[in-house]
Coordinates of C-alpha atoms in Angstrom, one line a residue:
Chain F
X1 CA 0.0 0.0 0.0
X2 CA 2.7 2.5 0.6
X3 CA 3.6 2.0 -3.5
X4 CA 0.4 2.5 -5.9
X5 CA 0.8 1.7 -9.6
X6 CA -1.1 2.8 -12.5
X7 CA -1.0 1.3 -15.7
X8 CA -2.1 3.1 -19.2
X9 CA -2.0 2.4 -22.9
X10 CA -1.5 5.4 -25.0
X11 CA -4.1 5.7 -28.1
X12 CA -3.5 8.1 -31.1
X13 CA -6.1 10.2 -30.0
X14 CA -4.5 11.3 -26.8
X15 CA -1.2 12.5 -28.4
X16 CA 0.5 15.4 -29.3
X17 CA 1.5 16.3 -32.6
X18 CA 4.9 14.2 -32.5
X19 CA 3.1 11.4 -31.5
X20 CA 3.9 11.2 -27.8
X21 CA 2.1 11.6 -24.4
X22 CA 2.0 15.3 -24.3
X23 CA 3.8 16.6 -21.2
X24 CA 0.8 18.3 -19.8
X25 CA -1.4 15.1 -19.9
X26 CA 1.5 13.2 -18.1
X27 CA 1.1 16.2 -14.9
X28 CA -2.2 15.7 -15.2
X29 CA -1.7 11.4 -14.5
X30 CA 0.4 12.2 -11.8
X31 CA -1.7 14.2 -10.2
X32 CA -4.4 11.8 -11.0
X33 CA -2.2 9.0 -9.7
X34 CA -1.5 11.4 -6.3
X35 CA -5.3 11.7 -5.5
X36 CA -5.7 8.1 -6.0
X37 CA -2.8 6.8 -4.2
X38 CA -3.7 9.6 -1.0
X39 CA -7.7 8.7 -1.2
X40 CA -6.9 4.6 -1.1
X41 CA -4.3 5.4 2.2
X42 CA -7.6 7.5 3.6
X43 CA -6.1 11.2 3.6
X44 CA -7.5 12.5 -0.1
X45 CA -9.2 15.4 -0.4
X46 CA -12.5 14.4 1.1
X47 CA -10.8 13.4 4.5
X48 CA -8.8 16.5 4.1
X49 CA -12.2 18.7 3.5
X50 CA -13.7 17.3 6.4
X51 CA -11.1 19.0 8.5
X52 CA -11.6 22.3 6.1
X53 CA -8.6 21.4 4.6
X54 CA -7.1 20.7 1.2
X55 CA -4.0 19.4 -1.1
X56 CA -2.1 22.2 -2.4
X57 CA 0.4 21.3 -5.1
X58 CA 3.6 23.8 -4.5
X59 CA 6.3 22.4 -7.1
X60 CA 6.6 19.7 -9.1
X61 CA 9.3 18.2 -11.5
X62 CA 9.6 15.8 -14.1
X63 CA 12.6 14.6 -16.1
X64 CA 12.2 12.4 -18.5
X65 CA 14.5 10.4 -20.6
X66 CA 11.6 9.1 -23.4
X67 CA 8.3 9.8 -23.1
X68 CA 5.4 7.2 -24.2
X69 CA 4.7 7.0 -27.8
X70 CA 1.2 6.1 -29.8
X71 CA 0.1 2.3 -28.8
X72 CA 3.1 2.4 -25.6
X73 CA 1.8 0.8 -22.1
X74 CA 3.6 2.7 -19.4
X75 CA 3.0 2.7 -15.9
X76 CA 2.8 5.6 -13.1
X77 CA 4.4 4.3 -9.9
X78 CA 4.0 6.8 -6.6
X79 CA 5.3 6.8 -2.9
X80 CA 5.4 9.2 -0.1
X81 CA 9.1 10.3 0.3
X82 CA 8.6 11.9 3.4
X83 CA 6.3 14.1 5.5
X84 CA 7.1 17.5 7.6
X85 CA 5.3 20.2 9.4
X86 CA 4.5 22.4 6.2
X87 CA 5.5 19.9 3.1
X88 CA 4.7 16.2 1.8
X89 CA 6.8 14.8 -0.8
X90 CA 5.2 12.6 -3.6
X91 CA 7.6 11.2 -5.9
X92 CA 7.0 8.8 -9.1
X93 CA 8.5 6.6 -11.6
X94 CA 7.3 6.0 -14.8
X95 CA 8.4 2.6 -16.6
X96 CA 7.7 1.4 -20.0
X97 CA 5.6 -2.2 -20.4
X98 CA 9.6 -3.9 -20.0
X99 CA 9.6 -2.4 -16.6
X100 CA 12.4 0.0 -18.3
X101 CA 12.9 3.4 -16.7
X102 CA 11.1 6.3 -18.6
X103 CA 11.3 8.6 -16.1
X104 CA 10.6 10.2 -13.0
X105 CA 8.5 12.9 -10.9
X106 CA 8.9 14.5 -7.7
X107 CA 6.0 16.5 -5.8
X108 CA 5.6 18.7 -3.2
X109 CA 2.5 19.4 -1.4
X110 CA 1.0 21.6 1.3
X111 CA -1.9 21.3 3.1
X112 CA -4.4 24.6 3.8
X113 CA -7.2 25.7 5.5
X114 CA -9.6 26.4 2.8
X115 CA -10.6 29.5 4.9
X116 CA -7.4 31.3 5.9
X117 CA -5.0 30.1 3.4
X118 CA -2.7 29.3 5.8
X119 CA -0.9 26.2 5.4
X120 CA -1.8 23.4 8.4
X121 CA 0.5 21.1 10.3
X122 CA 1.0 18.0 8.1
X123 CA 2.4 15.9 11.2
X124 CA -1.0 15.8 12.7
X125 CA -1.8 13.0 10.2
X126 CA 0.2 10.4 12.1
X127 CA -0.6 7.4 9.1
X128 CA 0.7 10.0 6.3
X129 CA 3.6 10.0 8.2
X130 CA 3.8 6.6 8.8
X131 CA 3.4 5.9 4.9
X132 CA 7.2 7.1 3.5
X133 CA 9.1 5.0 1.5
X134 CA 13.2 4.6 1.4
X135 CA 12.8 4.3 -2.0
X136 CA 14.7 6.3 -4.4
X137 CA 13.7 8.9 -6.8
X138 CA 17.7 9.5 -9.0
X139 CA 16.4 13.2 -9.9
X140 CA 17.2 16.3 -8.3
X141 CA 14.1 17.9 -6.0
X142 CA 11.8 20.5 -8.0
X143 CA 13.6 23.9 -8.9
X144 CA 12.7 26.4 -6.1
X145 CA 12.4 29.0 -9.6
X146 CA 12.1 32.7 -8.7
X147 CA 12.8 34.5 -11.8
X148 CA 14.4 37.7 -10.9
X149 CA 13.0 40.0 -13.5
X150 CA 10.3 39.2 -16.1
X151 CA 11.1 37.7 -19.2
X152 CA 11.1 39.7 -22.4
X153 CA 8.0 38.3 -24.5
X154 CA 4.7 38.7 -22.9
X155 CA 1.8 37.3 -24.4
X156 CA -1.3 38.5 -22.2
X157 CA -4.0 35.9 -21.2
X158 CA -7.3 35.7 -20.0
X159 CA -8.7 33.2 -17.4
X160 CA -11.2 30.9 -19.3
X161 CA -14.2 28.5 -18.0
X162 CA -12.5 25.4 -19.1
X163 CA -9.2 26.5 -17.0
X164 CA -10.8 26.3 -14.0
X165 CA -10.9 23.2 -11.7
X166 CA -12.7 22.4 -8.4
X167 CA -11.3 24.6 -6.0
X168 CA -12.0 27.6 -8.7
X169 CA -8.4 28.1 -9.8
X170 CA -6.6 27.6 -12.8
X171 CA -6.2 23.8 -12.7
X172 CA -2.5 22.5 -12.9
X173 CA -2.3 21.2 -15.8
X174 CA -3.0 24.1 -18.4
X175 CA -0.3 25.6 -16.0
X176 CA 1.6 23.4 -17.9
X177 CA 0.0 24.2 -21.1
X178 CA 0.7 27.8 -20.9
X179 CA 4.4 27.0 -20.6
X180 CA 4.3 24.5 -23.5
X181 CA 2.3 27.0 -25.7
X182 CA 5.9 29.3 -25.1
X183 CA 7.3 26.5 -27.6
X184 CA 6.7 26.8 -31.2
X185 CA 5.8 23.2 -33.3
X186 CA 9.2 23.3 -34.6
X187 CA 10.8 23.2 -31.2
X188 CA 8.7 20.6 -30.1
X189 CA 9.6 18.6 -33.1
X190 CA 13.0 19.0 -32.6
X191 CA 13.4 18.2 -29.0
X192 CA 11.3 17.1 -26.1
X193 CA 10.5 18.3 -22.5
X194 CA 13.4 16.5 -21.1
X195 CA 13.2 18.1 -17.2
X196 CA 10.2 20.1 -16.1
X197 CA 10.2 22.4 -13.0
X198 CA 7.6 24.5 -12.0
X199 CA 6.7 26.8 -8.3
X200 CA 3.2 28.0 -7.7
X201 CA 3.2 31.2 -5.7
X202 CA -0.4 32.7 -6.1
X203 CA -3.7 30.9 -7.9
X204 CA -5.2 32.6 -10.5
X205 CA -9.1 32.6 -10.9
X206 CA -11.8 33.0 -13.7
X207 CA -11.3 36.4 -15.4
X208 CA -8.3 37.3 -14.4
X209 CA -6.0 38.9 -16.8
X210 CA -2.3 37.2 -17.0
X211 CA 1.2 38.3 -18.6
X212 CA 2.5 35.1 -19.3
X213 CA 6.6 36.3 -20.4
X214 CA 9.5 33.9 -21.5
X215 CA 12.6 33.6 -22.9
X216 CA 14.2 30.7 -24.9
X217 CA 17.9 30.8 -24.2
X218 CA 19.5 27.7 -25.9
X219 CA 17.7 24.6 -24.9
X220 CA 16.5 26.6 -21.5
X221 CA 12.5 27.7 -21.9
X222 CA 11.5 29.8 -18.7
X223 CA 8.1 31.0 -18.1
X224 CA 6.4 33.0 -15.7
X225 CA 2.9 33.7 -15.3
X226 CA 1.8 37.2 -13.5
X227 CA -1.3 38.8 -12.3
X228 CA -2.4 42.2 -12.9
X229 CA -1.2 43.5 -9.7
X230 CA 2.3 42.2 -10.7
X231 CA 2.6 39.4 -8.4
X232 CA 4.2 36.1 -10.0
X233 CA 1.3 33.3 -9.9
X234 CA 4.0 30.7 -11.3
X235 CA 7.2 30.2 -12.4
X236 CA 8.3 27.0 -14.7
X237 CA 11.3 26.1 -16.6
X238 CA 11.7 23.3 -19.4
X239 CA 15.1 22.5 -20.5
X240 CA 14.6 20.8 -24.1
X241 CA 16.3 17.6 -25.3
X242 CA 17.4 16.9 -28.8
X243 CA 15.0 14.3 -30.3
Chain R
X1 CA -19.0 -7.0 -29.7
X2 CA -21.5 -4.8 -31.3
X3 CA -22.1 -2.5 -28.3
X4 CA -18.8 -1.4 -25.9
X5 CA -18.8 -0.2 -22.6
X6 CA -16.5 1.6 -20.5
X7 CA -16.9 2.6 -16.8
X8 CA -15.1 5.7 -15.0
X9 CA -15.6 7.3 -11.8
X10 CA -14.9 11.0 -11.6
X11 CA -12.1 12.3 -9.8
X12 CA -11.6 15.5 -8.0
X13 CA -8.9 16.3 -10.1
X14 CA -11.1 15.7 -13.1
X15 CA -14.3 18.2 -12.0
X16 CA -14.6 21.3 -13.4
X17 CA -15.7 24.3 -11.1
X18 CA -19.1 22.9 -11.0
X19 CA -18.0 19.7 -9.9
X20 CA -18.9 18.0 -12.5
X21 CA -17.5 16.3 -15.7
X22 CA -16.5 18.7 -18.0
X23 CA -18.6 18.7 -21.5
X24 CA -15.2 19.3 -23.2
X25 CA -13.8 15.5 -21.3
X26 CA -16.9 13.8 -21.7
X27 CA -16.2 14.7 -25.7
X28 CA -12.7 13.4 -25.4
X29 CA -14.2 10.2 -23.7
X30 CA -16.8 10.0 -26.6
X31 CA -14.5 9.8 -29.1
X32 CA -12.0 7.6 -26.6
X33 CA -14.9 5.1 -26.6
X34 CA -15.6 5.1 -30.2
X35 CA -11.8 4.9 -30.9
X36 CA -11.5 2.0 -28.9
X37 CA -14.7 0.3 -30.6
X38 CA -13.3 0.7 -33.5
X39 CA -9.9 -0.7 -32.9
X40 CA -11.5 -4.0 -31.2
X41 CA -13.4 -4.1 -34.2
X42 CA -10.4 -4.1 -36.7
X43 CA -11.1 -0.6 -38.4
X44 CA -9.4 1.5 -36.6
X45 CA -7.4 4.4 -37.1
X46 CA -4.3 2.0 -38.0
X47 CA -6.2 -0.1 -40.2
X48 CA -7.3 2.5 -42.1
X49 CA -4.2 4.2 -42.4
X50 CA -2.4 1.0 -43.7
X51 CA -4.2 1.7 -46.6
X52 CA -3.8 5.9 -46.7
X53 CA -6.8 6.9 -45.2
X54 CA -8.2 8.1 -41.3
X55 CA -11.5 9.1 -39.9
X56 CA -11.9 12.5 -39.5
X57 CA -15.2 13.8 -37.3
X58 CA -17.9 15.3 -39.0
X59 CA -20.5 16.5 -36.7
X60 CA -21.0 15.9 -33.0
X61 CA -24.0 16.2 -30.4
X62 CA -24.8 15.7 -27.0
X63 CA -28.0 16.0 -24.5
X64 CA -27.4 15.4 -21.5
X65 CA -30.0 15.4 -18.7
X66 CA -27.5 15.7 -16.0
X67 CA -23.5 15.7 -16.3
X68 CA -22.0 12.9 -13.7
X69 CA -20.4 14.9 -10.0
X70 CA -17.9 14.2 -8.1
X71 CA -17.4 10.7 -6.9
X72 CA -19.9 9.7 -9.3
X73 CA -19.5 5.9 -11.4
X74 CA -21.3 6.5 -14.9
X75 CA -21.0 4.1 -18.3
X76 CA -20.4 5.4 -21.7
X77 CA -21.7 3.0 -24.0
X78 CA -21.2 3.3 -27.9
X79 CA -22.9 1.1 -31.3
X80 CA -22.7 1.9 -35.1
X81 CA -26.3 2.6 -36.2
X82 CA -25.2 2.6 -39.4
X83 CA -22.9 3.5 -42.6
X84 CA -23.1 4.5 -45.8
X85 CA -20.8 5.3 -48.9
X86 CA -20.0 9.1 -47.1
X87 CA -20.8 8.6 -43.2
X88 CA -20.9 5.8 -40.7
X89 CA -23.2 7.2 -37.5
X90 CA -21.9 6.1 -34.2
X91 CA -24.5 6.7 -30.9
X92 CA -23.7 6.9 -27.2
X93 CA -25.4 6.1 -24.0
X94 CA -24.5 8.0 -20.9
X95 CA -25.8 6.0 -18.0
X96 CA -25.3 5.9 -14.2
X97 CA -24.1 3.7 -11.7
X98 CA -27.9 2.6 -11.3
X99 CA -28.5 2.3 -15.5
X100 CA -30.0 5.3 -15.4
X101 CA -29.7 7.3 -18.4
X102 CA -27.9 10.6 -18.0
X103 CA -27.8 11.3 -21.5
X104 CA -27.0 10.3 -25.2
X105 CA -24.2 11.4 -28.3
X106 CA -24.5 11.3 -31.6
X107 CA -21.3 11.3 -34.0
X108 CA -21.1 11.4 -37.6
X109 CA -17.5 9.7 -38.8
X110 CA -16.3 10.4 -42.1
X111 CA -13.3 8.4 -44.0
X112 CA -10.7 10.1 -45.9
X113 CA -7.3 9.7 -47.6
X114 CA -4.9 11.5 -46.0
X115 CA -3.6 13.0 -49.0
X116 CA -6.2 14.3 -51.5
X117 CA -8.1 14.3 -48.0
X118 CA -11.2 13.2 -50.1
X119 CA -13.7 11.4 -49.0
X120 CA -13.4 7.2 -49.7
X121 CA -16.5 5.4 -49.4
X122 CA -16.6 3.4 -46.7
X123 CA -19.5 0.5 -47.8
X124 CA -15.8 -1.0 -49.2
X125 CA -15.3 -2.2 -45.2
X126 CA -18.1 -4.5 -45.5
X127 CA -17.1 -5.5 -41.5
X128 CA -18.1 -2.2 -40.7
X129 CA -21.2 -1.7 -42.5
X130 CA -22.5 -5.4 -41.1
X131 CA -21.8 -4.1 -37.6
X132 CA -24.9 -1.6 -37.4
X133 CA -27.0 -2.3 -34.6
X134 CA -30.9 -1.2 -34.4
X135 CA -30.8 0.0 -31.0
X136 CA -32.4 3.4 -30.0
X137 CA -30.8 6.8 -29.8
X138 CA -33.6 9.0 -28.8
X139 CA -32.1 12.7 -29.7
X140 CA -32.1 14.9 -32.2
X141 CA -29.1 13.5 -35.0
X142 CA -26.5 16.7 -34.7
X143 CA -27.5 19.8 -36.6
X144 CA -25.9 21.1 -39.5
X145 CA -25.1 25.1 -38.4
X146 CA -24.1 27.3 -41.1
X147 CA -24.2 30.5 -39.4
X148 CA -25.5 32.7 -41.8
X149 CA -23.8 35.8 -40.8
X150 CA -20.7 36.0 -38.3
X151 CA -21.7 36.1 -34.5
X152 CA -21.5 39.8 -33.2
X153 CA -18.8 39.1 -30.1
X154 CA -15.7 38.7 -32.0
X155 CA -12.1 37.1 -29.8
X156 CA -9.0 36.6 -31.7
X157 CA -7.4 33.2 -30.9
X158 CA -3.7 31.8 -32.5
X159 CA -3.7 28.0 -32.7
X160 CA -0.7 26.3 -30.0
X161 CA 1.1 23.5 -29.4
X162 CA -0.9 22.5 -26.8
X163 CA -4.2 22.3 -28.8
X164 CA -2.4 20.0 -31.8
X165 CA -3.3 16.5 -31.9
X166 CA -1.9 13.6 -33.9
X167 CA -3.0 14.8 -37.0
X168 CA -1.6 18.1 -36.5
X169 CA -4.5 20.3 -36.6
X170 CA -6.7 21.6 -33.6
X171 CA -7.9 18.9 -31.9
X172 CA -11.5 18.1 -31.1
X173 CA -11.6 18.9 -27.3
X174 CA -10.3 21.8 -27.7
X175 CA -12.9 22.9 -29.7
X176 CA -15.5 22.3 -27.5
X177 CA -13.1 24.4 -24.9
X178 CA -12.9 27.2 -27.1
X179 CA -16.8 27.3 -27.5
X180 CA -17.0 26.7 -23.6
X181 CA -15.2 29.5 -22.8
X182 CA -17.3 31.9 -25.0
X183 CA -19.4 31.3 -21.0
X184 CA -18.6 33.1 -18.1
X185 CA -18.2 31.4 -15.1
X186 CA -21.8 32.8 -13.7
X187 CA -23.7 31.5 -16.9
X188 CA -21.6 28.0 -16.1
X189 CA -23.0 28.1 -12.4
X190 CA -26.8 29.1 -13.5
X191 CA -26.6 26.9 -16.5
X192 CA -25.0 23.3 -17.5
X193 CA -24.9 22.5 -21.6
X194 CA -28.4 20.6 -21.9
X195 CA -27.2 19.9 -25.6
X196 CA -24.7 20.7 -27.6
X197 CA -23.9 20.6 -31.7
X198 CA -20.9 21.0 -33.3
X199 CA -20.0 20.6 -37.1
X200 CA -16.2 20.8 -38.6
X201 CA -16.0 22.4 -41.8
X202 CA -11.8 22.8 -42.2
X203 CA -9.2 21.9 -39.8
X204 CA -7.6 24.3 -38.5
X205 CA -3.3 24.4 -38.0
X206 CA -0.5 25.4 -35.5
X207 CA 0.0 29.0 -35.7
X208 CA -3.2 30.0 -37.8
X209 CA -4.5 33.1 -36.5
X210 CA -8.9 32.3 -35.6
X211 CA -11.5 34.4 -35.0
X212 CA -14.0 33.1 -32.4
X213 CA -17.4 35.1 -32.6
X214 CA -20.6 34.1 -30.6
X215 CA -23.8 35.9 -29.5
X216 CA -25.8 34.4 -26.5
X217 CA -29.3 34.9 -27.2
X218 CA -30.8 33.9 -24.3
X219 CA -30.3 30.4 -23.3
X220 CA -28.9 29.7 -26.3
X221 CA -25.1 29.9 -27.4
X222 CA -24.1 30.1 -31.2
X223 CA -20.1 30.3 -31.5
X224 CA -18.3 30.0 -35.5
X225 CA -14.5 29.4 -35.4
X226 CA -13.2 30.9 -38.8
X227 CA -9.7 31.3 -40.1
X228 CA -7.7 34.8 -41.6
X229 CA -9.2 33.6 -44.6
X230 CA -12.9 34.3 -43.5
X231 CA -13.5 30.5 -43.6
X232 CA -15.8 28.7 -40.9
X233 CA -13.5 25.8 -39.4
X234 CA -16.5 24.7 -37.2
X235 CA -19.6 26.2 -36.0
X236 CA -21.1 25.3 -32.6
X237 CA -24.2 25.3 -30.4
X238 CA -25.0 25.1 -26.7
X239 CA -28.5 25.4 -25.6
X240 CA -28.1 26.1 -21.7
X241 CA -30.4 24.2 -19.1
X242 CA -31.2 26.0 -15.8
X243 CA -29.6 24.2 -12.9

């Protein structure tokens, strides 16, 4: 119980244009595989919003050395790394149908009172705790990224309905998206997401108007996503690999 | 083997605002099902392109009397009611974890080869035209919209990678998104999409600059997606049902 794994095929129809699980729908899995593995050990989000709390995710990474192509059968594995007062860490490995390394994920979650905003003492849940694995995860932790000045293109951006998830934020994975959408088709096709780092600072609701600026410095992509007041809402970073 | 199933539960993670299944996912799960059906079958995607051809999406709808919540166990259930030289008409039941129907899709699939992108007639895969089942789909078949004028509500939109499928144009969930998010987040709360229409007219590319026009005329939401050249890519419908 302290590992949970996930197995997928991928069909045509959910890939990208290079014919590959798109970066974005792989977060998405993982945080799908997070929920899961959390609500099956009895501290998902229901237990959680009993308490008036909930699962904040504050950075994630992902490095990758392939990612699944059309027709591949990979699988998500996840374990709790540790537990402290303000964080849990959530890390993952995905393997191809061989059991061959295809990657791996690391996580790092908060809890909050839905009320005050304020982050709660995670060590109160003695069996999330109890739950870490001496497992290990060979990447480095996610990139604490705090972009010192903006980056020089800025594409404004609107909050849409279909961005917005249950809590009434913009949901993580078209986070993702917006930092991907930096890349042109012709980067894409030329390399792949190879490490993915992103830090949420603020969340952005319906209607808000974003700057979302970046710069592509060699194979270095870094985004970050501000509000209208100026304040950074994210920051991510994709460092490209030649295909 | 004429009629698949497949079974979800929804996630947290997978709710929009409302807490419900998003009409742009259940889409994606539409044509997941019928993509599956179809590869079980042995016409497929791959099967047709082994001999230069793929099914493209004509025209969509849904009705839905309710949309599945949170924690909820519902059935999607697709059959071929029938083909002909130009179309083969695939139907959906939405049902509960009761059998209870929660709604119903229609789909209208066209074959084409992939590089005169003409049409092939498709009574040549006799498997597939013996495969219709008389079962009942009791909507409306999807109507054909051809807006006669542009709607008055104009937003500029550029095609990105994010929104580029396997076939490398805009894929079909995103559509739905981008007609979606012609909704505030208020008319989303009031109002869940009691039906929706969609018909593809061109495909639409990375990069191509769209302009996304709708008018809501009281509970009823007409959106056209046209390209620079002042040609309608799609043209959609959502006729809104109080909450």
């Amino acid at each position: 119980m302290k590992l949970l794994s996930e197995t997928k095929t991928l069909t045509a129809a959910a890939c990208n244009a290079q014919m590959e699980l798109p970066l974005q729908s792989l977060v998405r899995e993982i945080i799908d595989a997070a929920t899961d593995h959390a609500n099956a050990l009895g501290f998902g989000y229901d237990r959680l919003l009993a308490n008036g709390n909930a699962w904040v995710l504050s950075r994630l990474c992902v490095e990758m050395q392939r990612f699944p192509a059309v027709g591949d059968t990979y699988t998500l594995t996840t374990w709790i790394e540790a537990t402290n007062r303000h964080f849990s860490t959530r890390n993952f490995e995905i393997t191809d149908s061989n059991g061959t390394t295809l990657g791996h994920s690391r996580t790092v979650w908060a809890g909050i009172d839905i009320k005050t905003r304020r982050s709660v003492d995670l060590t109160g849940l003695q069996s999330l705790v109890d739950m870490s694995l001496d497992r290990q995860c060979p990447v480095a932790p996610p990139a604490r990224l705090r972009f010192a000045s903006r980056n020089p293109i800025v594409t404004p951006y609107t909050v849409q309905v279909s961005d917005i998830d249950s809590n009434r934020h913009l949901t993580t994975a078209r986070y993702v998206e917006l930092a991907v959408n930096c890349l042109s088709l012709d980067d894409y096709d030329r390399c792949f997401p190879g490490r993915f780092d992103i830090s949420f600072m603020k969340e952005c609701r319906f209607g808000e108007a974003l700057d979302i600026s970046h710069s592509l410095d060699g194979s270095t992509l870094d985004v970050a996503i501000a509000n209208s007041a100026g304040e950074t809402c994210c920051d991510a970073r994709i460092i490209l690999t030649e295909r």
